[in-house]
Amino acid sequence: MENSNTRRPRPALTGGLAALAMVLGLAAVPAGAAPPAKLAYVSVGDSYSAGTGAGVANNPGSACWQSSPGYVDDVGRTGRVSLVANAACHGALLSGGSATSVGNQIAALATPTAGSPTPALNSATGLVSITAGANDVGVYQVLSVCATSSSAQCSAAVALSGAALPGLRAGLTATYLGLKQVAPNARIAVLGYPRLFDPANGFPVIPPTNQIILNQATDQLNASITAAVGASRAAGVDAQFVDVTDRFAGHAANSRDPWLVLDQSNPTADYNFHPTSTGYDEGYKSAIMGSVKPAQLAKK
């Protein structure tokens, strides 16, 4: 028979924790609760968004060449977004008659089809990423001159390329405004380009002086992209420039730990001077996740 003076211990700890949770505003997640919403994610742009440099090395001859895994794939695998479409194409210009141009990519994604009555770009789109501009200022023509000519000729080629920057800024601003029209609630993550060279490292193809000139040209290109983002923000676009130069520091094409492809046995290969799989993951994907923070965007 139980002694009436002997009392069973009360579950004070359990009750205390429950009370503490209430004070801290913590609530248990009910069974069967829906998982947090993910951002609908779409990407457009040139080869840096198409993943050139990762996966398949050679252009298969298709109108829109993509390789995997690029940064878009990497972001899609984080579990923080729902990747709807990546329409980026190797070699894409900002605009023009080519079906692969960024303007035509956006138009196609904003158009309903018989198989998909809801277009990929719409009011539910939460995140759009884009790389564009390098092809429009003739980056590969400049690289070719600087790899084979004097510093004076390299500087002249960069100056000629720089003359196209004002027009590029206007075109980029118009592109970001166009994205807002078809995806009015999206954050537009505008990614820049990495410096390609480390002039302190030995490199038999391009002399250090020309490497410095080319890195300065990259900085000018990124500054123009940043200016276009600022102009579009002033017009009401939720655009954000995402800089990757610091992340690629120490990982240039001629560094000891490169995150950029450079096949010196095939210097004219399409995939040269594009990120490796590590560059896309540790450089571009990490920049988006760290700067844009898709999980926080999804809560807004």
Tab-separated table of C-alpha atoms in Angstrom, residues 40-237:
chain	number	residue	atom	x	y	z
A	40	ALA	CA	10.453	30.232	-57.624
A	41	TYR	CA	13.837	30.734	-59.319
A	42	VAL	CA	14.598	31.548	-62.977
A	43	SER	CA	17.918	32.370	-64.621
A	44	VAL	CA	18.865	34.067	-67.881
A	45	GLY	CA	22.092	35.329	-69.376
A	46	ASP	CA	25.335	34.378	-71.060
A	47	SER	CA	27.804	31.527	-70.647
A	48	TYR	CA	28.484	32.272	-66.992
A	49	SER	CA	24.836	31.520	-66.206
A	50	ALA	CA	24.796	28.668	-68.743
A	51	GLY	CA	27.533	26.828	-66.823
A	52	THR	CA	30.251	26.882	-69.487
A	53	GLY	CA	33.443	25.484	-67.983
A	54	ALA	CA	31.688	22.821	-65.921
A	55	GLY	CA	30.557	19.451	-67.183
A	56	VAL	CA	30.749	18.916	-70.937
A	57	ALA	CA	33.762	20.801	-72.292
A	58	ASN	CA	32.898	21.159	-75.957
A	59	ASN	CA	30.077	23.054	-77.647
A	60	PRO	CA	27.643	20.405	-78.917
A	61	GLY	CA	26.514	22.706	-81.717
A	62	SER	CA	23.102	23.356	-80.251
A	63	ALA	CA	21.565	26.810	-80.489
A	64	CYS	CA	21.680	27.183	-76.720
A	65	TRP	CA	24.725	25.507	-75.189
A	66	GLN	CA	24.589	24.812	-71.458
A	67	SER	CA	26.875	22.784	-69.204
A	68	SER	CA	26.236	21.363	-65.767
A	69	PRO	CA	26.727	21.828	-62.880
A	70	GLY	CA	26.829	25.620	-63.148
A	71	TYR	CA	25.928	27.991	-60.353
A	72	VAL	CA	22.227	27.881	-61.284
A	73	ASP	CA	22.187	24.122	-60.676
A	74	ASP	CA	24.107	24.612	-57.434
A	75	VAL	CA	21.633	27.198	-56.142
A	76	GLY	CA	18.778	24.921	-57.187
A	77	ARG	CA	20.190	22.107	-55.060
A	78	THR	CA	20.394	24.141	-51.857
A	79	GLY	CA	16.756	23.433	-51.013
A	80	ARG	CA	16.099	27.171	-50.571
A	81	VAL	CA	14.621	27.717	-54.055
A	82	SER	CA	12.563	25.896	-56.633
A	83	LEU	CA	14.423	26.085	-59.946
A	84	VAL	CA	11.813	26.687	-62.636
A	85	ALA	CA	13.996	27.363	-65.685
A	86	ASN	CA	17.480	28.319	-66.811
A	87	ALA	CA	17.351	29.861	-70.286
A	88	ALA	CA	20.946	31.154	-70.322
A	89	CYS	CA	23.023	30.376	-73.417
A	90	HIS	CA	26.741	30.294	-74.136
A	91	GLY	CA	27.753	33.350	-76.137
A	92	ALA	CA	24.475	35.192	-75.624
A	93	LEU	CA	24.417	38.902	-76.336
A	94	LEU	CA	22.149	41.227	-74.429
A	95	SER	CA	19.886	41.839	-77.409
A	96	GLY	CA	19.731	41.384	-81.159
A	97	GLY	CA	18.250	39.035	-83.685
A	98	SER	CA	19.760	35.847	-82.268
A	99	ALA	CA	17.261	33.500	-80.654
A	100	THR	CA	19.734	33.034	-77.795
A	101	SER	CA	19.973	36.723	-76.847
A	102	VAL	CA	19.041	37.622	-73.293
A	103	GLY	CA	16.110	39.685	-74.556
A	104	ASN	CA	14.724	36.702	-76.438
A	105	GLN	CA	15.348	34.408	-73.468
A	106	ILE	CA	13.185	36.673	-71.319
A	107	ALA	CA	10.481	36.960	-73.966
A	108	ALA	CA	10.286	33.176	-74.312
A	109	LEU	CA	10.085	32.641	-70.551
A	110	ALA	CA	7.312	35.228	-70.271
A	111	THR	CA	5.178	33.633	-72.994
A	112	PRO	CA	2.612	30.912	-72.193
A	113	THR	CA	2.771	27.784	-74.312
A	114	ALA	CA	0.349	24.952	-74.984
A	115	GLY	CA	2.310	22.706	-72.659
A	116	SER	CA	2.783	25.390	-70.003
A	117	PRO	CA	-0.077	27.900	-69.841
A	118	THR	CA	1.628	29.638	-66.910
A	119	PRO	CA	4.859	31.239	-68.157
A	120	ALA	CA	8.085	30.621	-66.268
A	121	LEU	CA	8.436	34.339	-65.546
A	122	ASN	CA	5.347	35.620	-63.755
A	123	SER	CA	4.163	37.404	-60.647
A	124	ALA	CA	5.008	34.358	-58.519
A	125	THR	CA	8.685	34.394	-59.538
A	126	GLY	CA	10.730	35.246	-56.465
A	127	LEU	CA	14.304	35.280	-57.773
A	128	VAL	CA	15.924	35.888	-61.156
A	129	SER	CA	19.688	35.690	-61.658
A	130	ILE	CA	21.513	37.092	-64.662
A	131	THR	CA	25.018	37.487	-66.055
A	132	ALA	CA	25.283	39.633	-69.165
A	133	GLY	CA	27.490	42.253	-70.750
A	134	ALA	CA	30.905	40.701	-71.379
A	135	ASN	CA	30.059	39.482	-74.876
A	136	ASP	CA	28.543	42.838	-75.783
A	137	VAL	CA	31.855	44.629	-75.224
A	138	GLY	CA	33.884	42.013	-77.110
A	139	VAL	CA	35.700	40.376	-74.219
A	140	TYR	CA	37.143	37.549	-76.319
A	141	GLN	CA	38.399	39.862	-79.043
A	142	VAL	CA	40.174	41.880	-76.352
A	143	LEU	CA	41.661	38.728	-74.824
A	144	SER	CA	42.966	37.671	-78.223
A	145	VAL	CA	44.692	41.014	-78.813
A	146	CYS	CA	46.201	41.146	-75.329
A	147	ALA	CA	47.489	37.571	-75.642
A	148	THR	CA	49.301	38.222	-78.900
A	149	SER	CA	50.236	41.923	-78.930
A	150	SER	CA	52.089	44.646	-77.077
A	151	SER	CA	50.779	46.444	-74.020
A	152	ALA	CA	50.033	49.489	-76.155
A	153	GLN	CA	47.889	47.417	-78.501
A	154	CYS	CA	46.241	45.706	-75.534
A	155	SER	CA	45.384	49.095	-74.021
A	156	ALA	CA	43.974	50.267	-77.342
A	157	ALA	CA	41.751	47.181	-77.579
A	158	VAL	CA	40.490	47.745	-74.029
A	159	ALA	CA	39.789	51.405	-74.808
A	160	LEU	CA	37.797	50.399	-77.890
A	161	SER	CA	35.830	47.940	-75.777
A	162	GLY	CA	35.290	50.623	-73.137
A	163	ALA	CA	33.687	52.891	-75.707
A	164	ALA	CA	30.772	50.434	-75.768
A	165	LEU	CA	30.164	50.646	-72.018
A	166	PRO	CA	27.707	53.599	-72.032
A	167	GLY	CA	25.487	51.762	-74.505
A	168	LEU	CA	25.806	48.597	-72.430
A	169	ARG	CA	24.689	50.407	-69.276
A	170	ALA	CA	21.586	51.643	-71.048
A	171	GLY	CA	20.853	48.178	-72.448
A	172	LEU	CA	21.302	46.488	-69.083
A	173	THR	CA	19.050	49.016	-67.359
A	174	ALA	CA	16.363	48.378	-69.959
A	175	THR	CA	16.775	44.623	-69.461
A	176	TYR	CA	16.278	44.847	-65.696
A	177	LEU	CA	13.211	47.045	-66.244
A	178	GLY	CA	11.881	44.472	-68.699
A	179	LEU	CA	12.342	41.716	-66.133
A	180	LYS	CA	10.308	43.695	-63.614
A	181	GLN	CA	7.466	43.968	-66.096
A	182	VAL	CA	7.143	40.188	-66.452
A	183	ALA	CA	8.243	39.212	-62.916
A	184	PRO	CA	7.142	42.202	-60.794
A	185	ASN	CA	7.789	40.561	-57.423
A	186	ALA	CA	11.196	39.055	-58.140
A	187	ARG	CA	14.555	40.022	-56.708
A	188	ILE	CA	16.907	40.337	-59.676
A	189	ALA	CA	20.378	39.120	-58.712
A	190	VAL	CA	22.818	40.706	-61.172
A	191	LEU	CA	26.130	38.901	-60.964
A	192	GLY	CA	29.428	40.441	-61.987
A	193	TYR	CA	32.530	38.835	-63.469
A	194	PRO	CA	35.775	37.752	-61.767
A	195	ARG	CA	39.201	39.143	-62.577
A	196	LEU	CA	40.783	36.581	-64.864
A	197	PHE	CA	44.459	36.862	-63.934
A	198	ASP	CA	46.903	37.052	-61.066
A	199	PRO	CA	49.767	39.163	-62.458
A	200	ALA	CA	52.061	38.032	-59.633
A	201	ASN	CA	52.060	34.473	-60.956
A	202	GLY	CA	54.137	33.359	-63.882
A	203	PHE	CA	52.223	32.902	-67.107
A	204	PRO	CA	53.926	32.394	-70.463
A	205	VAL	CA	51.008	33.457	-72.679
A	206	ILE	CA	50.009	36.933	-71.479
A	207	PRO	CA	52.645	39.218	-69.906
A	208	PRO	CA	51.926	40.680	-66.448
A	209	THR	CA	51.356	44.208	-67.796
A	210	ASN	CA	48.624	42.953	-70.111
A	211	GLN	CA	47.114	40.899	-67.308
A	212	ILE	CA	46.798	44.071	-65.237
A	213	ILE	CA	45.179	45.888	-68.168
A	214	LEU	CA	42.675	43.049	-68.610
A	215	ASN	CA	41.822	42.986	-64.898
A	216	GLN	CA	41.217	46.733	-65.020
A	217	ALA	CA	38.891	46.164	-67.970
A	218	THR	CA	36.934	43.644	-65.884
A	219	ASP	CA	36.636	46.209	-63.106
A	220	GLN	CA	35.299	48.765	-65.590
A	221	LEU	CA	32.756	46.261	-66.882
A	222	ASN	CA	31.596	45.464	-63.355
A	223	ALA	CA	31.339	49.182	-62.583
A	224	SER	CA	29.084	49.655	-65.607
A	225	ILE	CA	26.882	46.753	-64.524
A	226	THR	CA	26.699	48.226	-61.022
A	227	ALA	CA	25.668	51.592	-62.486
A	228	ALA	CA	22.905	49.914	-64.495
A	229	VAL	CA	21.643	48.209	-61.339
A	230	GLY	CA	21.595	51.580	-59.580
A	231	ALA	CA	19.659	53.192	-62.428
A	232	SER	CA	17.097	50.399	-62.449
A	233	ARG	CA	16.677	50.554	-58.675
A	234	ALA	CA	15.964	54.273	-58.988
A	235	ALA	CA	13.180	53.289	-61.397
A	236	GLY	CA	11.656	50.866	-58.885
A	237	VAL	CA	13.339	47.571	-59.832
